PDB file of C-alpha atoms in Angstrom:
ATOM      1  CA  MET A   1     -54.728 -90.819  77.069  1.00  0.00           C
ATOM      2  CA  GLN A   2     -54.688 -93.684  74.565  1.00  0.00           C
ATOM      3  CA  ALA A   3     -52.902 -91.520  72.200  1.00  0.00           C
ATOM      4  CA  ALA A   4     -50.116 -91.045  74.821  1.00  0.00           C
ATOM      5  CA  PHE A   5     -49.693 -94.851  75.225  1.00  0.00           C
ATOM      6  CA  SER A   6     -49.616 -95.356  71.342  1.00  0.00           C
ATOM      7  CA  LYS A   7     -46.841 -92.583  71.178  1.00  0.00           C
ATOM      8  CA  LYS A   8     -44.994 -94.226  73.890  1.00  0.00           C
ATOM      9  CA  MET A   9     -45.094 -97.639  71.861  1.00  0.00           C
ATOM     10  CA  GLN A  10     -43.845 -95.807  68.681  1.00  0.00           C
ATOM     11  CA  GLU A  11     -40.975 -94.099  70.627  1.00  0.00           C
ATOM     12  CA  GLU A  12     -39.876 -97.567  72.137  1.00  0.00           C
ATOM     13  CA  THR A  13     -40.036 -99.101  68.895  1.00  0.00           C
ATOM     14  CA  GLU A  14     -37.884 -96.477  67.377  1.00  0.00           C
ATOM     15  CA  GLU A  15     -35.154 -96.860  70.094  1.00  0.00           C
ATOM     16  CA  LEU A  16     -35.467-100.681  69.469  1.00  0.00           C
ATOM     17  CA  LYS A  17     -34.787 -99.971  65.673  1.00  0.00           C
ATOM     18  CA  LYS A  18     -31.911 -97.656  66.597  1.00  0.00           C
ATOM     19  CA  ALA A  19     -30.231-100.379  68.992  1.00  0.00           C
ATOM     20  CA  SER A  20     -30.727-103.131  66.669  1.00  0.00           C
ATOM     21  CA  LYS A  21     -29.029-100.956  63.874  1.00  0.00           C
ATOM     22  CA  GLU A  22     -25.971-100.492  66.258  1.00  0.00           C
ATOM     23  CA  GLN A  23     -25.901-104.222  66.674  1.00  0.00           C
ATOM     24  CA  ASN A  24     -25.711-103.512  70.475  1.00  0.00           C
ATOM     25  CA  GLN A  25     -27.354-106.709  71.968  1.00  0.00           C
ATOM     26  CA  LEU A  26     -27.428-105.458  75.508  1.00  0.00           C
ATOM     27  CA  LYS A  27     -29.204-102.202  74.294  1.00  0.00           C
ATOM     28  CA  VAL A  28     -31.521-104.270  71.922  1.00  0.00           C
ATOM     29  CA  GLU A  29     -32.415-106.363  75.053  1.00  0.00           C
ATOM     30  CA  GLU A  30     -33.233-103.366  77.127  1.00  0.00           C
ATOM     31  CA  GLU A  31     -35.296-101.707  74.420  1.00  0.00           C
ATOM     32  CA  LEU A  32     -37.282-104.733  73.782  1.00  0.00           C
ATOM     33  CA  GLY A  33     -37.882-104.880  77.362  1.00  0.00           C
ATOM     34  CA  ASP A  34     -39.101-101.314  77.281  1.00  0.00           C
ATOM     35  CA  LEU A  35     -41.153-102.068  74.528  1.00  0.00           C
ATOM     36  CA  LEU A  36     -43.096-104.819  76.011  1.00  0.00           C
ATOM     37  CA  PHE A  37     -43.398-102.988  79.236  1.00  0.00           C
ATOM     38  CA  ALA A  38     -45.135-100.233  77.104  1.00  0.00           C
ATOM     39  CA  ALA A  39     -47.379-102.852  75.531  1.00  0.00           C
ATOM     40  CA  VAL A  40     -48.381-104.166  78.853  1.00  0.00           C
ATOM     41  CA  ASN A  41     -49.221-100.757  80.244  1.00  0.00           C
ATOM     42  CA  LEU A  42     -51.262 -99.834  76.743  1.00  0.00           C
ATOM     43  CA  SER A  43     -53.317-103.278  77.583  1.00  0.00           C
ATOM     44  CA  ARG A  44     -53.904-102.123  81.146  1.00  0.00           C
ATOM     45  CA  PHE A  45     -55.303 -99.052  79.918  1.00  0.00           C
ATOM     46  CA  LEU A  46     -57.496-100.672  77.524  1.00  0.00           C
ATOM     47  CA  LYS A  47     -58.685-103.026  80.111  1.00  0.00           C
ATOM     48  CA  ILE A  48     -57.203-106.072  78.288  1.00  0.00           C
ATOM     49  CA  ASP A  49     -55.450-108.968  80.165  1.00  0.00           C
ATOM     50  CA  PRO A  50     -52.123-108.909  78.452  1.00  0.00           C
ATOM     51  CA  GLU A  51     -51.443-112.601  79.241  1.00  0.00           C
ATOM     52  CA  ILE A  52     -54.623-113.574  77.641  1.00  0.00           C
ATOM     53  CA  ALA A  53     -54.133-111.260  74.431  1.00  0.00           C
ATOM     54  CA  LEU A  54     -50.602-113.053  74.033  1.00  0.00           C
ATOM     55  CA  LYS A  55     -52.021-116.605  74.590  1.00  0.00           C
ATOM     56  CA  LYS A  56     -54.642-115.781  71.923  1.00  0.00           C
ATOM     57  CA  ALA A  57     -51.835-114.476  69.481  1.00  0.00           C
ATOM     58  CA  ASN A  58     -49.718-117.553  70.311  1.00  0.00           C
ATOM     59  CA  ALA A  59     -52.833-119.681  69.225  1.00  0.00           C
ATOM     60  CA  LYS A  60     -53.329-117.703  65.985  1.00  0.00           C
ATOM     61  CA  PHE A  61     -49.921-118.065  65.103  1.00  0.00           C
ATOM     62  CA  SER A  62     -49.962-121.885  65.742  1.00  0.00           C
ATOM     63  CA  ARG A  63     -53.054-122.073  63.590  1.00  0.00           C
ATOM     64  CA  ARG A  64     -51.397-120.274  60.900  1.00  0.00           C
ATOM     65  CA  PHE A  65     -48.291-122.017  61.070  1.00  0.00           C
ATOM     66  CA  ARG A  66     -50.073-125.326  60.977  1.00  0.00           C
ATOM     67  CA  ALA A  67     -51.872-124.243  57.731  1.00  0.00           C
ATOM     68  CA  MET A  68     -48.832-123.324  56.143  1.00  0.00           C
ATOM     69  CA  GLU A  69     -47.308-126.755  56.580  1.00  0.00           C
ATOM     70  CA  GLY A  70     -50.566-128.132  55.382  1.00  0.00           C
ATOM     71  CA  LEU A  71     -50.227-126.008  52.253  1.00  0.00           C
ATOM     72  CA  ALA A  72     -46.789-127.218  51.722  1.00  0.00           C
ATOM     73  CA  ARG A  73     -47.870-130.622  51.868  1.00  0.00           C
ATOM     74  CA  LYS A  74     -50.777-130.312  49.454  1.00  0.00           C
ATOM     75  CA  ASN A  75     -48.334-128.868  47.030  1.00  0.00           C
ATOM     76  CA  GLY A  76     -46.021-132.155  47.442  1.00  0.00           C
ATOM     77  CA  ARG A  77     -43.479-130.056  49.372  1.00  0.00           C
ATOM     78  CA  GLU A  78     -41.647-130.394  52.739  1.00  0.00           C
ATOM     79  CA  PHE A  79     -42.152-127.314  54.816  1.00  0.00           C
ATOM     80  CA  LYS A  80     -38.444-127.419  55.889  1.00  0.00           C
ATOM     81  CA  ASP A  81     -37.228-127.360  52.453  1.00  0.00           C
ATOM     82  CA  LEU A  82     -39.160-124.358  51.290  1.00  0.00           C
ATOM     83  CA  PRO A  83     -37.430-121.021  50.482  1.00  0.00           C
ATOM     84  CA  ARG A  84     -38.230-118.114  52.476  1.00  0.00           C
ATOM     85  CA  GLU A  85     -40.347-116.576  49.566  1.00  0.00           C
ATOM     86  CA  GLU A  86     -42.791-119.454  49.404  1.00  0.00           C
ATOM     87  CA  MET A  87     -43.006-119.517  53.343  1.00  0.00           C
ATOM     88  CA  GLU A  88     -44.193-116.026  53.288  1.00  0.00           C
ATOM     89  CA  ALA A  89     -46.510-116.839  50.168  1.00  0.00           C
ATOM     90  CA  PHE A  90     -47.934-119.764  52.321  1.00  0.00           C
ATOM     91  CA  TRP A  91     -48.329-117.494  55.450  1.00  0.00           C
ATOM     92  CA  ALA A  92     -50.022-114.710  53.376  1.00  0.00           C
ATOM     93  CA  ALA A  93     -52.475-117.783  52.133  1.00  0.00           C
ATOM     94  CA  ALA A  94     -52.981-118.948  55.663  1.00  0.00           C
ATOM     95  CA  LYS A  95     -53.677-115.699  57.041  1.00  0.00           C
ATOM     96  CA  LYS A  96     -56.088-114.738  54.246  1.00  0.00           C
ATOM     97  CA  SER A  97     -58.012-117.980  54.562  1.00  0.00           C
ATOM     98  CA  GLU A  98     -58.452-117.248  58.089  1.00  0.00           C
ATOM     99  CA  GLY A  99     -60.265-114.153  57.614  1.00  0.00           C
ATOM    100  CA  LYS A 100     -60.586-111.323  60.353  1.00  0.00           C
ATOM    101  CA  PRO A 101     -62.464-111.932  63.487  1.00  0.00           C
ATOM    102  CA  ARG A 102     -65.877-110.202  63.369  1.00  0.00           C
ATOM    103  CA  LEU A 103     -67.732-108.430  66.124  1.00  0.00           C
ATOM    104  CA  PRO A 104     -71.238-109.823  66.687  1.00  0.00           C
ATOM    105  CA  GLU A 105     -73.875-107.967  65.136  1.00  0.00           C
ATOM    106  CA  MET A 106     -75.945-105.650  67.450  1.00  0.00           C
ATOM    107  CA  SER A 107     -79.925-105.901  66.964  1.00  0.00           C
TER     108      SER A 107
END
């Protein structure tokens, strides 16, 4: 069953990509809505509260963004003045320094 939900997510992602290539804003909005709906449906199947998952993702993004700004300051730079390539490098560094969450070890 999880594979069916994952397949639906892939299908909706492909439809969103297609609409984006066509530069049809109404279709992009519709397909993004379908993708979000499929993600919520997948979270329901996985017994994960989608609102909590999104809040955690937002918090993670905020932490990493603040870390990027800090890295820029440490390098004597203003974040707003960085070229995209440097922003991406600082993002990768912030992400790497955070590490992956680990599950508690079972005894």
